[in-house]
Every structure is written in structure tokens, then in C-alpha cells.
Amino acid sequence: MSVQLWTWILVGITFALYFGIAIWARAGSTKEFYVAGGGVSPLANGMATAADWMSAASFISMAGIISFAGYDGSVYLMGWTGGYVLLALLLAPYLRKFGKFTVPDFIGDRYYSNTARTVAVICALIVSFTYVAGQMRGVGIVFSQFLQVEITTGVIIGMAVVLVFAFLGGMKGITYTQVAQYCVLIFAFMVPAIFISIQMTGNIIPQIGMGSRVEDGTFLLEKLDNLHTQLGFKEYTEGTKSTWDVFAITLALMAGTAGLPHVIVRFFTVPNVKDARKSAGLALLLIAILYTTAPAVSVFARTNLIETVSDQEYTSLPEWFKNWENMGLIAWSDKNEDGKIQYVNGDATTGKPEFTEARGASGERLIANASTETNELYVDRDIMVLANPEIAQLPSWVIALVAAGGLAAALSTAAGLLLVISTSVSHDLIKKQLKPNISEKGELLAARLSILVAIIVAGLFGIYPPGFVAAVVALAFGLAAASFFPAIVLGIFDKRMNKQGAISGMIVGTVLMLFYMIRFKTGLIGVLEPLPASEWWFGTSPEGFGTFAMLINVVISITISRLTPAPPKDVQEIVERIRIPSGAGEAQHH
């Protein structure tokens, strides 16, 4: 059976499953729509959290980034896993105890001010939209490759599917769909990894296979380092970033992900604080399965890719190469006209100028301009996971399974984000500010309408990714770190923290972050060219600058809060109460 047939079958079955669940778990009340009625078991919630957390970026792009960046790519592993730990220990149980559905809701009530709430809503919307655009792009890539349709058509199919889940079930529908999506995505990621691990090293466990020896007795990583040195790349296991920069990027990613609104909401869907902690622990284990396998997949894919294409006759290349080439995600130009593929350093992600438009799933521009005369091959990082089973010549059903997994990863995260967008609009803007006396029916309607608008906007972003999406994705994490994170943490742990402090901290942090990004990463179109790396402050890259902006936010918040009047008594009492770890005195929802 052909790969395409298998793909239709597997994608068809998994989608039928998702729809079935969405219909079975229809939401009747706003509480079911926003937080699944608060009655989800810790294991189910743990799986849903894991699916929500592991986006198309984790499934498709992360192993791709690591397979090109080598050791430097490990900041993503540490930042994105560490961020989850931070979230589970520092924030989740307390927010859960405060009894607020959303981050803006917490900030608005804790800082007793609608200005603070509005600032938080705007930040939540910016972060969610940038992130969702990348997911939609991922859906488009998967659909277009395996079902042989245009990327645009792929994005539209994806939009329709998410719409159905989110519309029918709200959080309840999404939670149980995500449980199914977690199973699909983890299975799809692990099966090829195990197959290839056995193929290359004879070891069943990919994490161990990555560090074992290959047939000729050398270590796999050593072999890859040698391949790299021969082709003029830097050794795979060596890093190029300074220790401080690695630290800054990791911390910015950690704080940024811990402030991601769609994951925090997950902790309100369980009955009590104890279950919130349990599901956080389970989710961490479930996430670690994929995150510890990713570096192994990167190593396998990179080695296989180099061995398959380097110095081969173009005419003798396997079919997968031609498929991805037709999509423009692999490009080859025979510069010395010998009919062979010469794949050498010149940074694999740069190529001829006419490839300038290729982009990653998270939207980053993969190609700057022609920098090298001898390198003839350009490979898009995002195809590494998707093409990996094809490169290793695994059976067609495995290749199809990966497609289904990539879709599951992208759709589950997209659904969670769209829910945050709709809640921010219907609950935080309309219910809490514009129309306080709106009926429950009216609020549900508003939530569903804002999901509709959000999906259309997200789809447009997926179809026409603006040139600055990458800058914006890095920005989304930096922004969440520089704005939300300090306001939430200080709001929980410092009862003297007042609205003046929090609002000025959020504004300064956000502005600083935007300034640095524009100055060093994006430039202003036609006005400013971004400055080179030699000009970075204290050697901090734009990706790591969120850490810096965050620290300044904390200092300013604390200073200003001490110079202005203390928050009202009742707010101080709430903060005292939040920190008592009891299943009893759970804060009442007003």
C-alpha cells in the first residue's frame, strides 16, 4: 500500500476519533466551556496538558533545530522542559487556589484594576496569536506533503477541524480530544525513533541508542562529528554560544513558557489543588518521553541525511528527495555541474537567493542569502522529523503515522490557544468590563464568535506568514517572560505588591523587550537596519534578552510598589490565604 493511502486511512481514523469525542463531550455551561466543569481526572488532565504543551514546534521543528544546531539546540530542550517545572511548582497550584480561569483574570483581581486586566489581555492575545500562526503553518506543511495538496488548502482543512472541536465542546471537548491526540502524537514520535535506533545501533531505546556504538564499533555521535568535520561543519557535539547566553536563553524560554496562558488554564480543569499537583507531575513525565527522545531523533536524522545525499548522483536519489523538492523544502543547484550533490558547510540552511522564501513551522526565515559558492543543497529544518522515516526506508504505515502525529501535535495546541483567545475576549473583556450583566448564554455565544474570528485570523497568518513571524515567535516567549511572569510570581509571593508596581513593571519590561528585538533582530522596515551581534548588550542575544527585561521588570515593580500605598486589606488577605497549602479553604469564585 502506498504512503498516501496509509496517510488517508490513519488521518481519517484519528480525525473520526477526535470528532466523536468532541460530540460526546459537548459543553452545556460556561463553566464546562472554559474549564471542562472542573471535573477531569489527573491522568486525563496530565495527558491533555502534555498534548497542549507539545505543539507542532516540539513535534516537527525542535528535533529539526537540534539536528542543524547540534549542541546549541539544547537550550530549547532545557528551556521548554524547565519552564514546565517552573509552571508546575511556582504558579499552577497557587493560581488554582485563587480560583481564576485566566491569567488576565488573576492579574485584574489581584491588582484590583481594569487597566492591569486590559494590559494582560493584550499580552495574552499577542502571545497566543503569534504562537497559533506557527501551528497553522505546521498543519499546512503536513497536509500539503502527505495529501499532495497546496499548503493553503492544508491550512484551510486544519482551520475547519479545529473550529469543530472548539465550537462544540469548548474546554470540555478540547480536553478529551487532547487525550486522544497525546496518544497519537507520542506513538507517532516514538515508533520511528525505536525502529531507526534498532536499525543504526541495535538498541531498542532511542535515548540509549543515541549514545551507543554503530556497526563499525565507533560511537554514533563520534561518527556524526567526523561526518561534520569532513564536510566543514563544526562538530555536532560542540557549542558556539557563550555560557551566559545559553543561561539567558534558557531562562527566557523557561519564564516565557511558564507564562504561556493556554497551559495555565489546564490546572483549573481538575477538581482540587491536590489533583492539580498530581496532573502537573504526570504531565511532566509524559512530556519528558518526547523531549528526551528528540535529541536522539536529531542525531539519527542528521546522520542518515548526510549519508544518503552527500556526494551522491542526483539521478540516483530516492523518491522522498524529489517529493520534498517539489514542495520547495529541499533545493539543489548543481554549481560545479558534475551531477552529484555537494553538501558542505556554508550553513545548511543558507542557499541560493531564489530560495529566500522558505520558512520553518514556527515561521523563522531559514535562508538569508547566498553565502557560499560550493554548497549545493538547502534543506528546510522542519522536514527532518517528517522525512526521517522515509530517509531510513521504514514501512509506509510508519511514514503515515508521523503525518498523523504532526497533525495531532499542531491541532491540540492550536485548539488550546484559540480557547485562550476566546476566553480573553468573552470573559475578560466583555463579561468583566464591557457588559458585566451578560447572561451565561450570551457569554457562550460571544466565546464561540470570538473563536470563529480568531481561527480566520490565525489561518490568514498561516497562509501568508509575515516576514517577521520568527522574530515574533522569539518575541512571544520573550514578551511573556518580560510581562506576565514577574506580575504573576510577585502577585503570589509578595503581598505588598500593588497595582502601580505591577503595571509599571509590565509596561517597562514589554517596551524594553520590544526595543531590543527591533534594534537587534528585526530592524524597522526602511528606517533601521538591525545591529550585528558584536553590539549586543553584555553579549545577550535577542532570544535571551527576555531574561534581562524580566529582571528589570522585577526591580521596578518592587521599587515602585514600596513607594506607593499598599494594596487594600482584602487583597492582602487573599495573598496570605493562597499560600496555605490546603485542599480545604479553597478561594471562592466571586
Coordinates of C-alpha atoms in Angstrom, one line a residue:
M1 CA 0.0 0.0 0.0
S2 CA 1.2 3.5 -0.8
V3 CA 2.2 6.1 1.8
Q4 CA -0.6 8.3 0.6
L5 CA -3.2 5.7 1.1
W6 CA -2.0 4.9 4.5
T7 CA -2.0 8.6 5.4
W8 CA -5.6 9.0 4.3
I9 CA -6.5 5.9 6.4
L10 CA -4.6 6.9 9.6
V11 CA -5.5 10.6 9.4
G12 CA -9.1 9.6 8.7
I13 CA -9.3 7.3 11.7
T14 CA -7.7 9.7 14.1
F15 CA -9.9 12.6 12.9
A16 CA -13.0 10.4 13.2
L17 CA -11.9 9.7 16.8
Y18 CA -11.4 13.4 17.6
F19 CA -14.8 14.4 16.2
G20 CA -16.5 11.5 18.0
I21 CA -15.0 12.7 21.3
A22 CA -15.9 16.4 20.6
I23 CA -19.5 15.5 20.0
W24 CA -19.7 13.2 23.1
A25 CA -18.2 15.9 25.3
R26 CA -20.4 18.9 24.3
A27 CA -20.4 21.8 26.7
G28 CA -23.6 23.0 28.2
S29 CA -22.5 25.7 30.6
T30 CA -19.8 28.4 30.5
K31 CA -18.0 26.6 33.3
E32 CA -17.8 23.5 31.1
F33 CA -16.8 25.7 28.1
Y34 CA -14.0 27.4 30.0
V35 CA -12.7 24.8 32.4
A36 CA -14.4 21.5 31.4
G37 CA -16.7 21.8 34.5
G38 CA -13.6 21.3 36.7
G39 CA -14.1 17.6 36.9
V40 CA -11.3 16.0 34.9
S41 CA -9.2 13.2 36.4
P42 CA -5.5 14.0 37.0
L43 CA -4.3 11.4 34.4
A44 CA -6.6 12.7 31.7
N45 CA -5.6 16.2 32.5
G46 CA -1.9 15.3 32.5
M47 CA -2.2 13.9 29.0
A48 CA -4.2 16.8 27.8
T49 CA -1.6 19.2 29.3
A50 CA 1.1 17.3 27.6
A51 CA -0.6 17.5 24.2
D52 CA -1.3 21.2 24.8
W53 CA 2.3 21.8 25.7
M54 CA 3.9 19.8 22.8
S55 CA 3.0 21.8 19.8
A56 CA 4.0 21.4 16.2
A57 CA 7.1 23.2 17.3
S58 CA 8.0 20.4 19.7
F59 CA 7.0 17.6 17.3
I60 CA 8.2 19.0 14.0
S61 CA 10.6 21.8 14.5
M62 CA 12.5 21.0 17.7
A63 CA 14.4 17.9 16.5
G64 CA 15.0 19.7 13.3
I65 CA 16.6 22.7 15.0
I66 CA 18.7 20.4 17.1
S67 CA 19.8 18.4 14.1
F68 CA 21.2 21.5 12.5
A69 CA 22.4 23.4 15.6
G70 CA 23.8 20.4 17.4
Y71 CA 24.8 21.2 21.0
D72 CA 23.4 24.7 20.7
G73 CA 20.0 23.4 20.2
S74 CA 19.9 22.0 23.7
V75 CA 18.7 25.4 25.1
Y76 CA 15.3 24.5 23.7
L77 CA 15.2 21.2 25.5
M78 CA 16.2 22.8 28.8
G79 CA 14.1 25.9 28.4
W80 CA 10.9 24.2 27.3
T81 CA 11.1 21.3 29.8
G82 CA 12.4 23.6 32.7
G83 CA 9.6 26.1 32.0
Y84 CA 7.1 23.4 32.6
V85 CA 8.7 22.5 36.0
L86 CA 8.6 26.2 36.9
L87 CA 5.0 26.4 36.0
A88 CA 4.0 23.3 37.9
L89 CA 5.8 24.3 41.1
L90 CA 5.6 28.0 41.3
L91 CA 2.4 29.0 39.6
A92 CA -0.2 26.3 38.9
P93 CA -1.3 25.3 42.4
Y94 CA -1.5 28.9 43.6
L95 CA -3.5 30.2 40.7
R96 CA -5.7 27.2 41.1
K97 CA -6.3 28.1 44.7
F98 CA -7.0 31.7 43.7
G99 CA -9.8 30.2 41.6
K100 CA -9.3 32.3 38.5
F101 CA -9.9 30.9 35.0
T102 CA -7.4 33.0 33.1
V103 CA -4.2 34.9 33.6
P104 CA -5.8 38.3 32.8
D105 CA -8.5 37.4 35.3
F106 CA -5.9 36.7 38.0
I107 CA -3.9 39.9 37.3
G108 CA -7.1 42.0 37.1
D109 CA -8.3 40.8 40.5
R110 CA -5.0 40.5 42.3
Y111 CA -4.1 44.1 41.2
Y112 CA -7.7 45.3 41.7
S113 CA -7.6 47.3 38.4
N114 CA -9.1 47.0 35.0
T115 CA -6.1 48.7 33.5
A116 CA -3.9 45.8 34.6
R117 CA -6.5 43.4 33.3
T118 CA -6.5 45.1 29.9
V119 CA -2.7 45.1 29.7
A120 CA -2.8 41.4 30.5
V121 CA -5.5 40.7 27.9
I122 CA -3.4 42.4 25.2
C123 CA -0.3 40.5 26.1
A124 CA -2.3 37.2 26.2
L125 CA -3.7 37.9 22.7
I126 CA -0.3 38.8 21.2
V127 CA 1.4 35.7 22.6
S128 CA -1.4 33.4 21.6
F129 CA -1.8 34.7 18.0
T130 CA 1.9 34.5 17.2
Y131 CA 2.0 31.0 18.6
V132 CA -1.1 29.9 16.8
A133 CA 0.2 31.2 13.4
G134 CA 3.1 28.8 13.7
Q135 CA 0.8 25.8 14.5
M136 CA -1.4 26.6 11.4
R137 CA 1.7 26.7 9.2
G138 CA 2.7 23.3 10.6
V139 CA -0.7 21.8 9.7
G140 CA -0.3 23.2 6.3
I141 CA 3.1 21.7 5.7
V142 CA 1.9 18.2 6.9
F143 CA -1.3 18.2 4.8
S144 CA 0.4 19.5 1.7
Q145 CA 3.2 17.0 1.8
F146 CA 1.2 13.8 2.6
L147 CA -2.1 14.5 0.9
Q148 CA -0.4 16.3 -2.0
V149 CA -2.5 19.5 -1.7
E150 CA -1.4 23.1 -1.7
I151 CA -0.2 24.5 1.7
T152 CA -3.1 26.9 1.6
T153 CA -5.6 24.1 1.2
G154 CA -3.9 22.3 4.1
V155 CA -4.2 25.3 6.4
I156 CA -7.9 25.7 5.5
I157 CA -8.6 22.0 6.3
G158 CA -6.8 22.5 9.6
M159 CA -8.9 25.5 10.4
A160 CA -12.2 23.7 9.8
V161 CA -11.1 20.8 12.0
V162 CA -10.1 23.0 15.0
L163 CA -13.3 25.0 14.6
V164 CA -15.5 21.9 15.1
F165 CA -13.6 20.8 18.3
A166 CA -13.5 24.2 19.8
F167 CA -17.0 25.2 18.8
L168 CA -18.8 22.2 20.1
G169 CA -17.0 21.3 23.2
G170 CA -15.1 24.3 24.4
M171 CA -12.6 23.2 27.1
K172 CA -14.5 20.0 27.7
G173 CA -14.4 18.9 24.1
I174 CA -10.8 20.0 23.8
T175 CA -9.6 18.2 27.0
Y176 CA -10.8 14.8 25.9
T177 CA -9.8 15.3 22.3
Q178 CA -6.3 16.2 23.5
V179 CA -6.0 13.0 25.5
A180 CA -6.5 11.1 22.2
Q181 CA -4.1 13.5 20.4
Y182 CA -1.4 12.9 23.0
C183 CA -1.7 9.1 22.5
V184 CA -1.4 9.6 18.7
L185 CA 1.4 12.1 18.8
I186 CA 3.6 10.2 21.3
F187 CA 3.1 6.9 19.4
A188 CA 3.9 8.6 16.1
F189 CA 7.1 10.1 17.5
M190 CA 8.4 7.0 19.3
V191 CA 7.7 4.3 16.7
P192 CA 10.0 5.6 14.0
A193 CA 12.6 6.6 16.7
I194 CA 12.6 3.0 18.0
F195 CA 12.8 1.5 14.5
I196 CA 15.7 3.7 13.5
S197 CA 17.5 3.2 16.8
I198 CA 17.4 -0.6 16.3
Q199 CA 18.5 -0.1 12.6
M200 CA 21.5 2.0 13.4
T201 CA 22.7 0.8 16.8
G202 CA 20.7 -2.4 17.6
N203 CA 19.3 -0.7 20.7
I204 CA 15.6 -0.6 21.4
I205 CA 15.7 2.6 23.5
P206 CA 16.4 5.6 21.3
Q207 CA 17.8 7.7 24.3
I208 CA 20.4 4.9 24.8
G209 CA 20.9 4.3 21.1
M210 CA 22.0 7.8 20.7
G211 CA 25.0 7.2 22.9
S212 CA 25.8 3.7 21.7
R213 CA 28.2 2.3 19.0
V214 CA 27.3 1.7 15.4
E215 CA 28.2 -1.4 13.4
D216 CA 31.9 -0.5 12.8
G217 CA 32.4 0.0 16.5
T218 CA 32.6 3.8 16.7
F219 CA 30.2 5.7 18.8
L220 CA 27.3 7.2 16.8
L221 CA 28.0 10.7 18.0
E222 CA 31.7 10.3 17.1
K223 CA 30.7 9.2 13.6
L224 CA 28.5 12.2 13.2
D225 CA 31.2 14.6 14.4
N226 CA 33.5 13.1 11.9
L227 CA 31.0 13.4 9.1
H228 CA 30.5 17.0 10.1
T229 CA 34.3 17.8 10.2
Q230 CA 34.8 16.2 6.8
L231 CA 32.0 18.4 5.3
G232 CA 33.4 21.5 7.0
F233 CA 30.6 21.9 9.6
K234 CA 31.5 22.5 13.2
E235 CA 31.5 19.3 15.3
Y236 CA 27.9 18.4 16.2
T237 CA 28.6 18.0 19.9
E238 CA 30.4 21.4 20.3
G239 CA 28.6 24.6 21.1
T240 CA 29.2 28.1 19.8
K241 CA 27.2 30.2 22.3
S242 CA 28.7 31.7 25.4
T243 CA 27.8 30.3 28.8
W244 CA 25.9 33.4 29.8
D245 CA 24.0 33.5 26.6
V246 CA 22.9 29.8 27.0
F247 CA 21.8 30.7 30.5
A248 CA 19.9 33.8 29.4
I249 CA 18.1 32.0 26.5
T250 CA 17.2 29.0 28.7
L251 CA 15.8 31.2 31.4
A252 CA 13.9 33.4 29.0
L253 CA 12.3 30.3 27.4
M254 CA 11.6 28.9 30.9
A255 CA 9.9 32.0 32.2
G256 CA 8.2 32.6 28.8
T257 CA 6.7 29.2 28.6
A258 CA 5.7 29.3 32.3
G259 CA 3.7 32.4 31.5
L260 CA 2.0 30.8 28.4
P261 CA -1.7 31.4 29.1
H262 CA -3.1 28.2 27.4
V263 CA -1.2 25.8 29.7
I264 CA -2.0 27.6 32.9
V265 CA -5.7 27.3 32.3
R266 CA -5.3 23.5 32.2
F267 CA -4.9 23.5 36.0
F268 CA -8.4 24.7 36.6
T269 CA -10.0 21.7 34.9
V270 CA -9.3 19.3 37.8
P271 CA -11.5 19.1 41.0
N272 CA -9.0 20.4 43.5
V273 CA -5.4 21.6 44.3
K274 CA -4.1 18.2 45.1
D275 CA -5.2 16.9 41.7
A276 CA -3.7 20.0 40.1
R277 CA -0.3 19.0 41.5
K278 CA -0.8 15.4 40.5
S279 CA -1.7 16.1 37.0
A280 CA 1.3 18.5 36.7
G281 CA 3.6 15.7 37.8
L282 CA 2.1 13.2 35.4
A283 CA 2.3 15.7 32.5
L284 CA 6.0 16.3 33.2
L285 CA 6.6 12.5 32.8
L286 CA 4.5 12.3 29.7
I287 CA 6.3 15.4 28.2
A288 CA 9.7 14.0 29.1
I289 CA 9.1 10.9 26.9
L290 CA 9.1 13.1 23.8
Y291 CA 11.7 15.6 25.0
T292 CA 14.3 13.0 25.8
T293 CA 13.8 11.3 22.5
A294 CA 14.1 14.4 20.4
P295 CA 17.9 14.7 20.6
A296 CA 18.2 11.1 19.6
V297 CA 15.9 11.6 16.6
S298 CA 18.0 14.6 15.6
V299 CA 21.2 12.6 15.6
F300 CA 19.7 9.7 13.7
A301 CA 18.1 12.1 11.1
R302 CA 21.2 14.2 10.6
T303 CA 23.5 11.1 10.2
N304 CA 21.0 9.5 7.8
L305 CA 20.6 12.6 5.8
I306 CA 24.3 13.2 5.3
E307 CA 24.9 9.6 4.4
T308 CA 22.0 9.5 1.9
V309 CA 22.7 12.6 -0.1
S310 CA 26.3 13.7 0.3
D311 CA 28.3 13.1 -2.8
Q312 CA 25.5 11.0 -4.5
E313 CA 24.4 11.2 -8.1
Y314 CA 21.3 13.4 -8.3
T315 CA 19.6 10.9 -10.6
S316 CA 20.0 8.0 -8.2
L317 CA 18.3 9.8 -5.2
P318 CA 15.3 8.2 -3.6
E319 CA 11.7 9.4 -4.2
W320 CA 11.3 11.3 -0.9
F321 CA 14.0 13.7 -2.0
K322 CA 12.1 14.6 -5.2
N323 CA 8.8 14.9 -3.2
W324 CA 10.2 17.5 -0.8
E325 CA 12.0 19.2 -3.6
N326 CA 8.7 19.7 -5.4
M327 CA 7.4 21.4 -2.3
G328 CA 10.4 23.7 -2.2
L329 CA 11.6 22.4 1.2
I330 CA 14.7 20.9 -0.3
A331 CA 16.6 22.6 -3.0
W332 CA 19.6 21.6 -5.1
S333 CA 21.6 23.6 -7.6
D334 CA 24.4 21.9 -9.4
K335 CA 27.1 24.6 -9.1
N336 CA 30.0 22.6 -10.5
E337 CA 27.8 20.7 -12.9
D338 CA 29.1 17.2 -12.0
G339 CA 25.6 15.8 -11.4
K340 CA 26.5 15.0 -7.8
I341 CA 25.2 16.6 -4.7
Q342 CA 27.8 18.5 -2.8
Y343 CA 26.6 19.2 0.7
V344 CA 29.2 21.2 2.6
N345 CA 29.4 23.9 5.2
G346 CA 28.0 27.2 4.2
D347 CA 25.4 26.6 6.9
A348 CA 23.0 24.1 5.6
T349 CA 20.1 26.5 5.9
T350 CA 21.5 29.0 3.5
G351 CA 21.3 28.6 -0.2
K352 CA 20.7 30.4 -3.4
P353 CA 18.9 33.8 -3.1
E354 CA 15.8 32.5 -5.0
F355 CA 15.1 30.2 -2.1
T356 CA 14.6 33.3 0.2
E357 CA 11.0 32.4 0.9
A358 CA 11.4 29.1 2.7
R359 CA 10.2 29.2 6.3
G360 CA 10.1 26.9 9.3
A361 CA 6.9 25.8 11.0
S362 CA 7.5 28.4 13.7
G363 CA 7.9 30.8 10.8
E364 CA 11.5 31.7 11.0
R365 CA 13.2 32.6 7.8
L366 CA 15.6 29.8 7.1
I367 CA 17.6 31.4 4.4
A368 CA 19.3 34.7 4.4
N369 CA 21.2 34.9 1.1
A370 CA 23.9 33.1 -0.8
S371 CA 26.9 32.9 1.4
T372 CA 28.7 30.0 -0.1
E373 CA 29.9 29.1 -3.5
T374 CA 30.3 25.3 -3.0
N375 CA 27.3 24.2 -1.0
E376 CA 24.7 22.9 -3.5
L377 CA 22.0 21.7 -1.1
Y378 CA 19.5 23.6 1.0
V379 CA 17.4 21.6 3.5
D380 CA 14.5 23.0 5.4
R381 CA 14.9 22.1 9.1
D382 CA 11.2 21.4 9.5
I383 CA 11.3 18.3 7.3
M384 CA 13.8 16.4 9.5
V385 CA 11.2 14.7 11.6
L386 CA 8.7 14.2 8.8
A387 CA 11.2 12.9 6.3
N388 CA 13.2 10.9 8.9
P389 CA 11.2 7.6 8.4
E390 CA 11.4 8.0 4.6
I391 CA 15.2 8.6 4.7
A392 CA 15.6 5.4 6.8
Q393 CA 13.3 3.5 4.5
L394 CA 10.8 2.4 7.1
P395 CA 7.5 0.8 6.1
S396 CA 4.8 3.2 4.6
W397 CA 2.5 3.0 7.6
V398 CA 5.2 4.4 9.9
I399 CA 5.6 7.3 7.5
A400 CA 1.9 7.9 7.5
L401 CA 1.8 7.6 11.3
V402 CA 4.3 10.5 11.6
A403 CA 2.0 12.7 9.5
A404 CA -1.0 11.9 11.8
G405 CA 1.2 12.6 14.8
G406 CA 2.4 16.0 13.4
L407 CA -1.3 17.0 12.8
A408 CA -2.3 15.8 16.3
A409 CA 0.5 18.0 17.9
A410 CA -0.4 21.1 15.9
L411 CA -4.1 20.8 16.3
S412 CA -4.2 20.1 20.0
T413 CA -2.0 23.2 20.7
A414 CA -4.0 25.4 18.2
A415 CA -7.2 24.4 19.9
G416 CA -5.9 25.3 23.4
L417 CA -4.6 28.7 22.2
L418 CA -7.9 29.6 20.4
L419 CA -9.7 28.8 23.6
V420 CA -7.5 31.3 25.4
I421 CA -8.1 33.9 22.8
S422 CA -11.9 33.5 23.0
T423 CA -11.9 33.4 26.8
S424 CA -9.8 36.6 26.9
V425 CA -12.4 38.3 24.7
S426 CA -15.6 36.9 26.1
H427 CA -14.7 36.6 29.7
D428 CA -12.0 39.2 30.5
L429 CA -13.2 42.0 28.1
I430 CA -16.9 41.6 27.6
K431 CA -18.1 40.0 30.9
K432 CA -15.7 41.8 33.2
Q433 CA -15.6 45.2 31.5
L434 CA -18.0 46.0 28.7
K435 CA -21.2 44.1 29.8
P436 CA -21.0 42.8 33.3
N437 CA -24.6 41.7 33.4
I438 CA -24.4 39.5 30.2
S439 CA -26.3 36.2 30.5
E440 CA -24.5 32.8 30.5
K441 CA -25.9 32.1 27.1
G442 CA -24.7 35.4 25.8
E443 CA -21.2 34.8 27.1
L444 CA -21.1 31.4 25.5
L445 CA -22.2 32.9 22.2
A446 CA -19.5 35.6 22.5
A447 CA -16.9 33.0 23.2
R448 CA -17.9 31.0 20.1
L449 CA -18.0 34.0 17.9
S450 CA -14.5 35.1 19.0
I451 CA -13.2 31.6 18.3
L452 CA -14.5 32.0 14.8
V453 CA -12.8 35.3 14.3
A454 CA -9.6 34.0 15.9
I455 CA -9.5 31.0 13.6
I456 CA -9.9 33.1 10.5
V457 CA -7.1 35.5 11.6
A458 CA -4.8 32.5 12.6
G459 CA -5.5 30.9 9.2
L460 CA -4.6 34.0 7.3
F461 CA -1.3 34.2 9.3
G462 CA -0.7 30.5 8.4
I463 CA -1.3 31.2 4.7
Y464 CA 0.6 34.5 4.4
P465 CA 3.2 34.3 7.2
P466 CA 4.6 37.8 7.5
G467 CA 8.3 38.1 7.1
F468 CA 8.7 38.8 10.8
V469 CA 6.9 35.7 12.2
A470 CA 10.2 34.3 13.6
A471 CA 11.1 37.4 15.2
V472 CA 7.6 37.4 16.6
V473 CA 7.8 33.8 17.9
A474 CA 11.0 34.5 19.8
L475 CA 9.3 37.7 20.8
A476 CA 6.2 35.9 22.1
F477 CA 8.4 34.0 24.6
G478 CA 10.5 37.0 25.5
L479 CA 7.3 39.0 25.9
A480 CA 5.6 36.5 28.1
A481 CA 8.8 36.4 30.3
A482 CA 9.1 40.2 30.4
S483 CA 5.5 41.0 31.0
F484 CA 3.4 38.2 32.7
F485 CA 5.9 36.2 34.6
P486 CA 7.0 38.8 37.2
A487 CA 3.5 40.1 37.7
I488 CA 2.2 36.6 38.4
V489 CA 5.0 35.5 40.7
L490 CA 5.2 38.7 42.7
G491 CA 1.4 38.7 42.9
I492 CA 1.5 35.3 44.6
F493 CA 4.6 35.7 46.8
D494 CA 4.7 39.4 47.7
K495 CA 1.6 40.7 49.4
R496 CA 3.0 44.3 49.4
M497 CA 2.9 44.2 45.6
N498 CA 0.4 46.8 44.4
K499 CA -1.1 47.8 41.0
Q500 CA 1.2 50.8 40.5
G501 CA 4.2 48.5 40.8
A502 CA 2.8 45.7 38.6
I503 CA 1.5 47.9 35.8
S504 CA 4.7 49.9 35.5
G505 CA 6.8 46.8 35.7
M506 CA 4.8 45.1 32.9
I507 CA 5.0 48.2 30.7
V508 CA 8.7 48.8 31.2
G509 CA 9.5 45.1 30.6
T510 CA 7.4 44.9 27.5
V511 CA 8.8 48.1 26.0
L512 CA 12.4 47.1 26.7
M513 CA 11.9 43.7 25.1
L514 CA 10.3 45.3 22.0
F515 CA 13.0 47.9 21.7
Y516 CA 15.8 45.2 21.9
M517 CA 14.1 43.0 19.4
I518 CA 13.6 45.8 16.9
R519 CA 17.2 47.1 17.4
F520 CA 19.0 43.7 17.1
K521 CA 16.6 41.3 15.3
T522 CA 14.0 42.9 13.1
G523 CA 15.1 46.4 12.4
L524 CA 12.4 48.9 11.4
I525 CA 11.4 48.4 7.8
G526 CA 13.2 51.0 5.8
V527 CA 14.4 53.0 8.8
L528 CA 16.7 50.9 10.9
E529 CA 18.9 48.0 10.0
P530 CA 19.2 45.5 12.9
L531 CA 22.6 45.8 14.6
P532 CA 25.2 43.0 14.4
A533 CA 25.9 40.5 17.2
S534 CA 29.0 42.4 18.2
E535 CA 26.8 45.2 19.5
W536 CA 24.7 43.0 21.9
W537 CA 24.4 44.3 25.5
F538 CA 26.6 42.1 27.7
G539 CA 26.7 39.5 24.9
T540 CA 23.0 38.7 25.3
S541 CA 21.3 37.5 22.1
P542 CA 17.7 38.9 21.3
E543 CA 16.3 35.4 22.2
G544 CA 17.9 35.6 25.7
F545 CA 17.1 39.3 26.3
G546 CA 13.7 38.4 27.9
T547 CA 15.7 37.3 30.9
F548 CA 17.2 40.8 31.2
A549 CA 13.9 42.6 30.6
M550 CA 12.3 40.3 33.2
L551 CA 14.8 41.2 35.9
I552 CA 14.4 44.9 35.3
N553 CA 10.6 44.4 35.5
V554 CA 11.0 42.8 38.9
V555 CA 13.3 45.5 40.2
I556 CA 10.9 48.3 39.0
S557 CA 7.8 46.6 40.3
I558 CA 9.2 46.1 43.8
T559 CA 10.7 49.6 44.0
I560 CA 7.5 51.4 42.8
S561 CA 5.3 49.2 45.0
R562 CA 7.2 50.3 48.1
L563 CA 6.9 54.0 47.2
T564 CA 3.1 53.9 46.7
P565 CA 0.3 52.9 49.0
A566 CA -0.1 49.2 50.0
P567 CA -2.9 47.2 48.3
P568 CA -6.3 47.0 50.1
K569 CA -6.6 44.8 53.1
D570 CA -8.8 42.2 51.4
V571 CA -6.3 41.7 48.6
Q572 CA -3.5 41.2 51.1
E573 CA -5.6 38.6 52.9
I574 CA -6.2 36.7 49.7
V575 CA -2.5 36.6 49.1
E576 CA -2.0 35.2 52.6
R577 CA -4.6 32.6 52.0
I578 CA -3.3 31.5 48.6
R579 CA -0.1 30.2 50.1
I580 CA -1.7 27.9 52.7
P581 CA -1.4 24.5 51.0
S582 CA -4.8 23.1 52.0
G583 CA -7.4 21.2 50.0
A584 CA -9.9 22.9 52.3
G585 CA -10.1 26.7 52.3
E586 CA -10.2 27.0 48.6
A587 CA -10.7 30.6 47.5
Q588 CA -14.3 31.1 46.4
H589 CA -15.0 32.3 42.9
H590 CA -16.8 35.6 43.0

